[in-house]
C-alpha positions as YAML, in Angstrom:
chain: A
units: angstrom
residues:
- id: 1
  name: MET
  ca: [14.33, 133.18, 56.70]
- id: 2
  name: GLN
  ca: [13.40, 130.79, 59.76]
- id: 3
  name: ALA
  ca: [16.46, 130.89, 62.49]
- id: 4
  name: ILE
  ca: [17.65, 127.43, 63.56]
- id: 5
  name: SER
  ca: [16.59, 126.74, 66.95]
- id: 6
  name: ALA
  ca: [19.50, 126.05, 69.57]
- id: 7
  name: ASP
  ca: [17.63, 122.92, 70.53]
- id: 8
  name: LEU
  ca: [18.25, 121.39, 67.13]
- id: 9
  name: THR
  ca: [21.78, 122.78, 66.90]
- id: 10
  name: GLY
  ca: [23.21, 121.41, 70.51]
- id: 11
  name: HIS
  ca: [22.70, 117.33, 69.92]
- id: 12
  name: GLY
  ca: [21.14, 115.30, 66.80]
- id: 13
  name: GLY
  ca: [17.91, 113.19, 67.01]
- id: 14
  name: ARG
  ca: [15.11, 115.71, 68.23]
- id: 15
  name: LEU
  ca: [12.57, 114.89, 65.94]
- id: 16
  name: ASP
  ca: [10.09, 116.16, 68.43]
- id: 17
  name: GLU
  ca: [11.16, 119.60, 68.39]
- id: 18
  name: ALA
  ca: [11.55, 119.88, 64.82]
- id: 19
  name: ALA
  ca: [8.29, 118.57, 64.35]
- id: 20
  name: ARG
  ca: [7.21, 120.92, 66.39]
- id: 21
  name: LEU
  ca: [8.99, 123.73, 64.48]
- id: 22
  name: TYR
  ca: [8.07, 122.14, 61.11]
- id: 23
  name: PRO
  ca: [4.60, 121.29, 61.80]
- id: 24
  name: ARG
  ca: [3.84, 121.21, 57.89]
- id: 25
  name: ALA
  ca: [6.79, 118.93, 57.18]
- id: 26
  name: GLU
  ca: [6.17, 116.08, 55.14]
- id: 27
  name: THR
  ca: [5.69, 112.87, 57.11]
- id: 28
  name: PRO
  ca: [7.48, 110.13, 58.53]
- id: 29
  name: TRP
  ca: [10.37, 112.28, 59.25]
- id: 30
  name: LEU
  ca: [13.84, 111.60, 57.75]
- id: 31
  name: ASP
  ca: [16.42, 111.56, 60.81]
- id: 32
  name: LEU
  ca: [19.89, 112.01, 59.51]
- id: 33
  name: SER
  ca: [20.91, 114.19, 62.10]
- id: 34
  name: THR
  ca: [22.61, 111.40, 64.51]
- id: 35
  name: GLY
  ca: [25.89, 109.34, 62.63]
- id: 36
  name: ILE
  ca: [23.87, 106.48, 64.15]
- id: 37
  name: ASN
  ca: [23.96, 103.33, 62.16]
- id: 38
  name: PRO
  ca: [20.70, 103.00, 60.30]
- id: 39
  name: HIS
  ca: [21.55, 99.36, 60.37]
- id: 40
  name: ALA
  ca: [21.10, 98.06, 64.14]
- id: 41
  name: TRP
  ca: [22.13, 95.00, 65.33]
- id: 42
  name: ASN
  ca: [19.17, 92.50, 65.60]
- id: 43
  name: ARG
  ca: [18.90, 88.88, 66.83]
- id: 44
  name: ALA
  ca: [16.89, 86.27, 65.17]
- id: 45
  name: THR
  ca: [15.09, 85.13, 68.36]
- id: 46
  name: PRO
  ca: [14.34, 87.81, 71.24]
- id: 47
  name: LEU
  ca: [16.74, 87.92, 74.47]
- id: 48
  name: ASP
  ca: [15.98, 86.68, 77.93]
- id: 49
  name: VAL
  ca: [15.95, 89.70, 80.15]
- id: 50
  name: ASP
  ca: [14.68, 89.38, 83.18]
- id: 51
  name: LEU
  ca: [13.64, 93.15, 84.03]
- id: 52
  name: ARG
  ca: [12.17, 92.17, 87.41]
- id: 53
  name: ALA
  ca: [15.60, 91.55, 88.85]
- id: 54
  name: LEU
  ca: [18.26, 94.09, 89.66]
- id: 55
  name: PRO
  ca: [21.54, 93.55, 87.18]
- id: 56
  name: GLU
  ca: [23.61, 90.95, 89.12]
- id: 57
  name: ARG
  ca: [27.68, 91.85, 89.17]
- id: 58
  name: THR
  ca: [28.86, 88.44, 88.07]
- id: 59
  name: ALA
  ca: [26.70, 89.57, 84.82]
- id: 60
  name: LEU
  ca: [28.25, 92.95, 84.25]
- id: 61
  name: ARG
  ca: [31.51, 91.76, 84.83]
- id: 62
  name: ALA
  ca: [31.13, 89.21, 81.91]
- id: 63
  name: LEU
  ca: [29.95, 92.10, 80.07]
- id: 64
  name: GLU
  ca: [33.12, 94.12, 80.52]
- id: 65
  name: ALA
  ca: [35.05, 90.95, 79.90]
- id: 66
  name: THR
  ca: [33.51, 90.48, 76.43]
- id: 67
  name: ALA
  ca: [33.26, 94.27, 75.38]
- id: 68
  name: ALA
  ca: [37.37, 93.80, 76.64]
- id: 69
  name: ARG
  ca: [38.30, 90.81, 74.00]
- id: 70
  name: TYR
  ca: [36.62, 93.03, 71.55]
- id: 71
  name: PHE
  ca: [38.26, 95.89, 71.79]
- id: 72
  name: GLY
  ca: [41.44, 93.74, 72.91]
- id: 73
  name: VAL
  ca: [42.20, 95.18, 76.42]
- id: 74
  name: ASP
  ca: [42.43, 93.38, 79.69]
- id: 75
  name: PRO
  ca: [39.09, 93.14, 81.44]
- id: 76
  name: ALA
  ca: [40.94, 95.25, 84.40]
- id: 77
  name: ARG
  ca: [41.01, 98.20, 82.38]
- id: 78
  name: ILE
  ca: [37.32, 98.46, 81.27]
- id: 79
  name: ALA
  ca: [34.11, 99.82, 82.84]
- id: 80
  name: ALA
  ca: [30.65, 99.79, 81.60]
- id: 81
  name: VAL
  ca: [28.68, 103.20, 81.54]
- id: 82
  name: PRO
  ca: [25.19, 104.08, 80.95]
- id: 83
  name: GLY
  ca: [27.06, 105.94, 77.27]
- id: 84
  name: SER
  ca: [29.95, 107.52, 76.47]
- id: 85
  name: GLU
  ca: [27.54, 111.16, 77.04]
- id: 86
  name: ILE
  ca: [27.68, 110.16, 80.98]
- id: 87
  name: ALA
  ca: [31.28, 109.22, 81.18]
- id: 88
  name: LEU
  ca: [32.11, 112.37, 79.42]
- id: 89
  name: ARG
  ca: [30.10, 114.60, 81.89]
- id: 90
  name: LEU
  ca: [31.73, 112.82, 84.71]
- id: 91
  name: LEU
  ca: [35.49, 113.50, 83.65]
- id: 92
  name: PRO
  ca: [36.00, 116.25, 85.60]
- id: 93
  name: ALA
  ca: [35.16, 114.21, 89.22]
- id: 94
  name: LEU
  ca: [37.82, 111.73, 88.18]
- id: 95
  name: GLY
  ca: [40.70, 113.04, 89.76]
- id: 96
  name: LEU
  ca: [41.90, 114.56, 86.61]
- id: 97
  name: PRO
  ca: [43.61, 117.88, 85.82]
- id: 98
  name: PRO
  ca: [42.18, 120.88, 84.02]
- id: 99
  name: ILE
  ca: [40.24, 119.53, 80.75]
- id: 100
  name: ALA
  ca: [41.21, 120.97, 77.35]
- id: 101
  name: SER
  ca: [39.17, 120.17, 74.75]
- id: 102
  name: VAL
  ca: [40.33, 120.04, 70.45]
- id: 103
  name: GLY
  ca: [37.40, 121.63, 68.67]
- id: 104
  name: PRO
  ca: [35.62, 121.80, 67.04]
- id: 105
  name: SER
  ca: [34.21, 118.34, 67.91]
- id: 106
  name: TYR
  ca: [31.42, 116.82, 69.87]
- id: 107
  name: ALA
  ca: [29.56, 119.84, 71.90]
- id: 108
  name: THR
  ca: [30.07, 118.15, 75.25]
- id: 109
  name: HIS
  ca: [33.56, 118.26, 74.99]
- id: 110
  name: GLY
  ca: [33.66, 121.66, 75.14]
- id: 111
  name: GLN
  ca: [31.02, 121.95, 77.98]
- id: 112
  name: ILE
  ca: [33.28, 120.71, 80.12]
- id: 113
  name: ALA
  ca: [36.64, 121.62, 79.44]
- id: 114
  name: ALA
  ca: [38.09, 124.77, 81.20]
- id: 115
  name: TYR
  ca: [40.21, 125.16, 78.22]
- id: 116
  name: SER
  ca: [40.01, 124.76, 74.28]
- id: 117
  name: LEU
  ca: [42.21, 124.12, 71.70]
- id: 118
  name: GLU
  ca: [42.12, 124.28, 68.12]
- id: 119
  name: SER
  ca: [44.26, 121.31, 67.25]
- id: 120
  name: PRO
  ca: [45.66, 118.41, 68.79]
- id: 121
  name: ALA
  ca: [48.86, 119.84, 70.63]
- id: 122
  name: PRO
  ca: [50.96, 118.80, 73.70]
- id: 123
  name: LEU
  ca: [49.41, 120.89, 76.72]
- id: 124
  name: ALA
  ca: [51.51, 120.92, 80.62]
- id: 125
  name: GLY
  ca: [48.99, 120.12, 83.12]
- id: 126
  name: CYS
  ca: [45.43, 119.63, 81.51]
- id: 127
  name: ALA
  ca: [44.22, 116.32, 80.04]
- id: 128
  name: LEU
  ca: [43.92, 116.82, 76.61]
- id: 129
  name: LEU
  ca: [40.39, 115.45, 75.28]
- id: 130
  name: LEU
  ca: [39.67, 114.88, 71.69]
- id: 131
  name: ALA
  ca: [37.86, 112.75, 69.19]
- id: 132
  name: ASN
  ca: [38.99, 110.17, 66.91]
- id: 133
  name: PRO
  ca: [37.09, 110.04, 64.56]
- id: 134
  name: ASN
  ca: [36.42, 112.99, 65.37]
- id: 135
  name: ASN
  ca: [32.53, 114.52, 65.63]
- id: 136
  name: PRO
  ca: [31.19, 116.35, 63.20]
- id: 137
  name: ASP
  ca: [33.98, 116.94, 60.71]
- id: 138
  name: GLY
  ca: [35.09, 113.09, 60.65]
- id: 139
  name: ARG
  ca: [38.99, 114.12, 61.10]
- id: 140
  name: LEU
  ca: [41.21, 110.80, 62.06]
- id: 141
  name: ILE
  ca: [44.44, 110.92, 63.47]
- id: 142
  name: ALA
  ca: [46.36, 107.93, 63.13]
- id: 143
  name: PRO
  ca: [46.86, 105.77, 66.58]
- id: 144
  name: GLU
  ca: [50.58, 106.28, 66.34]
- id: 145
  name: ALA
  ca: [50.24, 109.67, 66.49]
- id: 146
  name: LEU
  ca: [47.85, 110.07, 69.23]
- id: 147
  name: ARG
  ca: [50.43, 107.59, 70.81]
- id: 148
  name: GLN
  ca: [52.99, 109.89, 70.65]
- id: 149
  name: LEU
  ca: [50.83, 112.74, 71.73]
- id: 150
  name: ALA
  ca: [50.10, 110.89, 74.75]
- id: 151
  name: ASP
  ca: [53.73, 110.27, 75.39]
- id: 152
  name: ARG
  ca: [54.28, 113.84, 75.17]
- id: 153
  name: GLN
  ca: [51.25, 114.86, 77.59]
- id: 154
  name: ALA
  ca: [52.71, 112.30, 80.01]
- id: 155
  name: ALA
  ca: [56.52, 113.69, 80.26]
- id: 156
  name: GLN
  ca: [54.25, 116.84, 81.25]
- id: 157
  name: ALA
  ca: [52.10, 115.74, 84.43]
- id: 158
  name: GLY
  ca: [49.19, 115.48, 81.89]
- id: 159
  name: TRP
  ca: [46.88, 113.20, 80.39]
- id: 160
  name: LEU
  ca: [45.19, 112.13, 77.18]
- id: 161
  name: VAL
  ca: [41.27, 111.81, 76.94]
- id: 162
  name: VAL
  ca: [40.54, 110.28, 73.72]
- id: 163
  name: ASP
  ca: [36.78, 109.82, 72.90]
- id: 164
  name: GLU
  ca: [36.34, 106.65, 70.09]
- id: 165
  name: ALA
  ca: [32.54, 107.13, 69.88]
- id: 166
  name: PHE
  ca: [32.64, 106.22, 66.10]
- id: 167
  name: ALA
  ca: [35.81, 104.39, 66.36]
- id: 168
  name: ASP
  ca: [33.94, 100.79, 65.88]
- id: 169
  name: ALA
  ca: [33.01, 101.86, 61.74]
- id: 170
  name: VAL
  ca: [37.01, 102.78, 61.04]
- id: 171
  name: PRO
  ca: [39.13, 99.30, 61.63]
- id: 172
  name: GLY
  ca: [42.45, 100.24, 62.93]
- id: 173
  name: SER
  ca: [41.77, 103.54, 64.05]
- id: 174
  name: SER
  ca: [41.73, 102.90, 67.74]
- id: 175
  name: LEU
  ca: [44.65, 104.02, 70.10]
- id: 176
  name: LEU
  ca: [43.86, 100.87, 72.61]
- id: 177
  name: PRO
  ca: [46.25, 98.34, 71.06]
- id: 178
  name: HIS
  ca: [48.89, 101.02, 71.42]
- id: 179
  name: LEU
  ca: [48.38, 101.00, 75.31]
- id: 180
  name: GLY
  ca: [49.97, 100.01, 78.66]
- id: 181
  name: ALA
  ca: [48.13, 99.57, 81.82]
- id: 182
  name: ASP
  ca: [49.51, 102.23, 83.36]
- id: 183
  name: ASP
  ca: [49.63, 104.80, 80.82]
- id: 184
  name: PRO
  ca: [47.62, 108.31, 81.95]
- id: 185
  name: VAL
  ca: [45.06, 107.70, 79.13]
- id: 186
  name: ILE
  ca: [41.65, 107.57, 79.40]
- id: 187
  name: VAL
  ca: [39.48, 105.88, 75.96]
- id: 188
  name: LEU
  ca: [35.76, 106.13, 76.15]
- id: 189
  name: ARG
  ca: [33.79, 103.73, 73.74]
- id: 190
  name: SER
  ca: [29.93, 103.92, 72.75]
- id: 191
  name: PHE
  ca: [28.28, 101.03, 71.92]
- id: 192
  name: GLY
  ca: [25.15, 102.65, 70.25]
- id: 193
  name: LYS
  ca: [26.60, 104.57, 67.32]
- id: 194
  name: PHE
  ca: [28.02, 101.30, 65.56]
- id: 195
  name: PHE
  ca: [25.48, 98.97, 66.49]
- id: 196
  name: GLY
  ca: [22.55, 101.36, 66.16]
- id: 197
  name: LEU
  ca: [21.39, 101.01, 69.75]
- id: 198
  name: ALA
  ca: [21.38, 104.55, 71.04]
- id: 199
  name: GLY
  ca: [18.66, 104.23, 73.07]
- id: 200
  name: LEU
  ca: [20.30, 101.37, 75.21]
- id: 201
  name: ARG
  ca: [22.08, 103.96, 76.35]
- id: 202
  name: LEU
  ca: [25.48, 101.55, 76.78]
- id: 203
  name: GLY
  ca: [29.35, 103.05, 76.58]
- id: 204
  name: PHE
  ca: [32.36, 101.79, 78.63]
- id: 205
  name: VAL
  ca: [35.70, 103.77, 79.53]
- id: 206
  name: ILE
  ca: [39.15, 101.82, 79.47]
- id: 207
  name: ALA
  ca: [41.68, 103.53, 81.79]
- id: 208
  name: PRO
  ca: [44.15, 102.57, 84.64]
- id: 209
  name: GLU
  ca: [42.51, 100.82, 87.57]
- id: 210
  name: ALA
  ca: [42.62, 103.89, 89.98]
- id: 211
  name: ILE
  ca: [40.15, 106.18, 87.28]
- id: 212
  name: LEU
  ca: [37.88, 103.05, 86.94]
- id: 213
  name: ALA
  ca: [37.74, 102.82, 90.81]
- id: 214
  name: ARG
  ca: [36.45, 106.86, 90.87]
- id: 215
  name: LEU
  ca: [34.28, 106.17, 88.22]
- id: 216
  name: ARG
  ca: [32.20, 103.15, 89.72]
- id: 217
  name: HIS
  ca: [31.97, 104.85, 93.06]
- id: 218
  name: LEU
  ca: [30.29, 107.53, 91.26]
- id: 219
  name: LEU
  ca: [28.17, 105.18, 89.41]
- id: 220
  name: GLY
  ca: [27.41, 103.06, 91.96]
- id: 221
  name: ASP
  ca: [26.61, 99.26, 92.04]
- id: 222
  name: TRP
  ca: [24.00, 99.04, 88.97]
- id: 223
  name: PRO
  ca: [25.72, 101.50, 86.33]
- id: 224
  name: VAL
  ca: [23.88, 99.73, 83.41]
- id: 225
  name: SER
  ca: [20.44, 97.65, 82.91]
- id: 226
  name: ASN
  ca: [19.56, 94.14, 82.71]
- id: 227
  name: HIS
  ca: [18.78, 94.53, 78.80]
- id: 228
  name: ALA
  ca: [21.82, 97.18, 78.38]
- id: 229
  name: ILE
  ca: [24.28, 93.90, 79.32]
- id: 230
  name: ALA
  ca: [22.41, 91.14, 77.43]
- id: 231
  name: CYS
  ca: [22.68, 93.12, 74.15]
- id: 232
  name: GLY
  ca: [26.11, 94.09, 74.61]
- id: 233
  name: ARG
  ca: [27.36, 90.57, 75.40]
- id: 234
  name: ALA
  ca: [25.61, 89.33, 72.40]
- id: 235
  name: ALA
  ca: [25.94, 91.92, 70.29]
- id: 236
  name: TYR
  ca: [29.87, 92.07, 70.83]
- id: 237
  name: ALA
  ca: [30.17, 88.35, 70.43]
- id: 238
  name: ASP
  ca: [28.58, 88.32, 66.83]
- id: 239
  name: ARG
  ca: [31.40, 88.61, 64.53]
- id: 240
  name: ASN
  ca: [29.15, 87.53, 61.67]
- id: 241
  name: TRP
  ca: [27.14, 90.90, 62.24]
- id: 242
  name: ILE
  ca: [30.23, 92.74, 62.93]
- id: 243
  name: THR
  ca: [32.04, 91.81, 59.72]
- id: 244
  name: THR
  ca: [29.19, 91.98, 57.09]
- id: 245
  name: THR
  ca: [28.44, 95.66, 58.68]
- id: 246
  name: LEU
  ca: [32.49, 96.59, 58.22]
- id: 247
  name: ALA
  ca: [32.25, 95.49, 54.84]
- id: 248
  name: GLY
  ca: [29.12, 97.31, 53.75]
- id: 249
  name: LEU
  ca: [29.36, 100.78, 55.15]
- id: 250
  name: PRO
  ca: [32.02, 102.22, 53.33]
- id: 251
  name: SER
  ca: [29.79, 101.67, 49.83]
- id: 252
  name: ARG
  ca: [26.93, 103.29, 51.65]
- id: 253
  name: ALA
  ca: [29.16, 106.04, 52.72]
- id: 254
  name: ALA
  ca: [30.07, 106.45, 49.08]
- id: 255
  name: ARG
  ca: [26.73, 106.70, 47.72]
- id: 256
  name: LEU
  ca: [26.08, 109.27, 49.90]
- id: 257
  name: ASP
  ca: [29.32, 111.32, 48.89]
- id: 258
  name: ALA
  ca: [27.97, 110.62, 45.20]
- id: 259
  name: LEU
  ca: [24.21, 111.84, 46.25]
- id: 260
  name: LEU
  ca: [25.68, 114.95, 47.68]
- id: 261
  name: GLU
  ca: [28.19, 115.57, 45.26]
- id: 262
  name: ARG
  ca: [26.02, 115.23, 42.58]
- id: 263
  name: ASN
  ca: [23.40, 117.92, 43.90]
- id: 264
  name: GLY
  ca: [26.51, 120.58, 44.32]
- id: 265
  name: LEU
  ca: [27.47, 119.46, 47.77]
- id: 266
  name: HIS
  ca: [31.04, 118.28, 48.79]
- id: 267
  name: ALA
  ca: [31.60, 116.22, 51.53]
- id: 268
  name: THR
  ca: [34.24, 115.18, 53.75]
- id: 269
  name: GLY
  ca: [35.19, 113.01, 56.68]
- id: 270
  name: ALA
  ca: [37.21, 109.33, 57.59]
- id: 271
  name: CYS
  ca: [33.99, 107.79, 59.18]
- id: 272
  name: PRO
  ca: [31.38, 106.38, 57.02]
- id: 273
  name: LEU
  ca: [28.77, 106.85, 59.32]
- id: 274
  name: PHE
  ca: [28.23, 110.14, 58.80]
- id: 275
  name: ARG
  ca: [29.52, 113.03, 56.40]
- id: 276
  name: LEU
  ca: [30.24, 116.80, 56.75]
- id: 277
  name: VAL
  ca: [29.24, 119.59, 54.36]
- id: 278
  name: GLU
  ca: [30.62, 123.22, 54.36]
- id: 279
  name: THR
  ca: [28.25, 125.63, 52.39]
- id: 280
  name: PRO
  ca: [27.16, 129.15, 52.51]
- id: 281
  name: GLU
  ca: [24.16, 128.19, 51.77]
- id: 282
  name: ALA
  ca: [23.98, 125.47, 55.06]
- id: 283
  name: LYS
  ca: [20.65, 127.24, 56.97]
- id: 284
  name: ALA
  ca: [18.49, 127.97, 53.64]
- id: 285
  name: LEU
  ca: [19.52, 124.10, 52.99]
- id: 286
  name: PHE
  ca: [18.41, 123.00, 56.56]
- id: 287
  name: GLY
  ca: [15.07, 124.64, 56.27]
- id: 288
  name: ARG
  ca: [14.58, 123.42, 52.83]
- id: 289
  name: LEU
  ca: [15.63, 119.71, 54.17]
- id: 290
  name: ALA
  ca: [13.23, 120.27, 57.37]
- id: 291
  name: ARG
  ca: [10.15, 121.10, 55.06]
- id: 292
  name: ALA
  ca: [10.53, 118.44, 53.00]
- id: 293
  name: GLY
  ca: [10.63, 116.41, 56.99]
- id: 294
  name: ILE
  ca: [14.61, 115.40, 56.68]
- id: 295
  name: LEU
  ca: [16.11, 116.29, 59.96]
- id: 296
  name: VAL
  ca: [20.16, 117.29, 59.37]
- id: 297
  name: ARG
  ca: [22.78, 118.33, 61.79]
- id: 298
  name: ALA
  ca: [23.20, 122.00, 61.52]
- id: 299
  name: PHE
  ca: [25.88, 123.74, 64.06]
- id: 300
  name: ALA
  ca: [25.38, 127.24, 65.74]
- id: 301
  name: ASP
  ca: [29.15, 128.03, 66.31]
- id: 302
  name: ARG
  ca: [29.79, 126.73, 62.45]
- id: 303
  name: PRO
  ca: [26.69, 128.02, 60.25]
- id: 304
  name: ASN
  ca: [28.23, 127.08, 57.08]
- id: 305
  name: TRP
  ca: [28.59, 123.25, 58.43]
- id: 306
  name: LEU
  ca: [25.70, 120.59, 57.81]
- id: 307
  name: ARG
  ca: [26.32, 116.84, 58.93]
- id: 308
  name: PHE
  ca: [24.47, 114.06, 57.03]
- id: 309
  name: GLY
  ca: [24.18, 110.47, 58.61]
- id: 310
  name: LEU
  ca: [23.61, 107.41, 56.40]
- id: 311
  name: PRO
  ca: [20.11, 106.76, 54.70]
- id: 312
  name: ALA
  ca: [18.91, 103.38, 55.68]
- id: 313
  name: ASP
  ca: [17.71, 102.18, 52.17]
- id: 314
  name: ASP
  ca: [17.28, 102.96, 48.53]
- id: 315
  name: ALA
  ca: [13.70, 104.89, 49.38]
- id: 316
  name: ALA
  ca: [15.63, 107.11, 52.06]
- id: 317
  name: PHE
  ca: [18.40, 107.48, 49.58]
- id: 318
  name: ALA
  ca: [15.62, 108.28, 46.87]
- id: 319
  name: ARG
  ca: [13.86, 111.02, 49.00]
- id: 320
  name: LEU
  ca: [16.85, 112.74, 50.13]
- id: 321
  name: ASP
  ca: [17.77, 113.37, 46.39]
- id: 322
  name: ARG
  ca: [14.87, 115.10, 45.68]
- id: 323
  name: ALA
  ca: [14.57, 117.10, 48.32]
- id: 324
  name: LEU
  ca: [18.62, 118.44, 47.48]
- id: 325
  name: HIS
  ca: [17.19, 118.06, 44.17]
- id: 326
  name: ARG
  ca: [14.26, 120.39, 44.46]
- id: 327
  name: GLY
  ca: [16.73, 123.74, 44.45]
...
């Protein structure tokens, strides 16, 4: 049985590596490895973006103000970044105490952390880092419980860092409405997951102003592109698209649940953009799907886990169903 390449277990979305490792796979590839919304935000008319000019500070602040309204926070507490991945990797440079990550979670959490925990619990003198909703298992912690955890961290000279990359897809899950301006809490948000435009590389950090000042110093005068500024401003203001998307995601997730269940796989998770399956046949199943040109997410440290993103349409659902049924 072919081993799963480490290049396919660190992150999702590496179709080039999958195609190299499985040269006889069916094509075109169906990528279900990322948890990115397959129905991306799009405008009926193209955005007017001047890529010849450097991004203007007024346009950047307008983007941050638009995102702040969407998140329900003060614009003074938000900074745009070129993806929440970059924000994670910069956390150790922001003057925080040592970082303790709560696993299992997004791979980068463990890479930047000095300590690791198996459950979210207060840890004195540390910046406790967790994802909510969690990736890859979809665990969801109520905002009220996170608020209590933040208070307990603050009482012990600690911080709380919450990676809310998938929170847009789960209304009511965000900690942001429960925070004050000076709470020792940092929240990371991703634009690309929910809006389906991961290649745009846009995210946001919501934090006390002193943290944002350090972050802006590290990123410089042009942290994001003109294209990212224009797309972010338009998408966050598109209430019709947001409302329609939020209404449709649960039914698509339920359809994926049913498809997996009838093929003997029980799916778990509270985030409708992806589902986690635990099975002793995970390695064999990953290989079978890859040979069928379907990439799902495998995990080096959890060999019994596979994560499935949402198929985009009827044809993609049918293709996944056929590939699973062949076993």
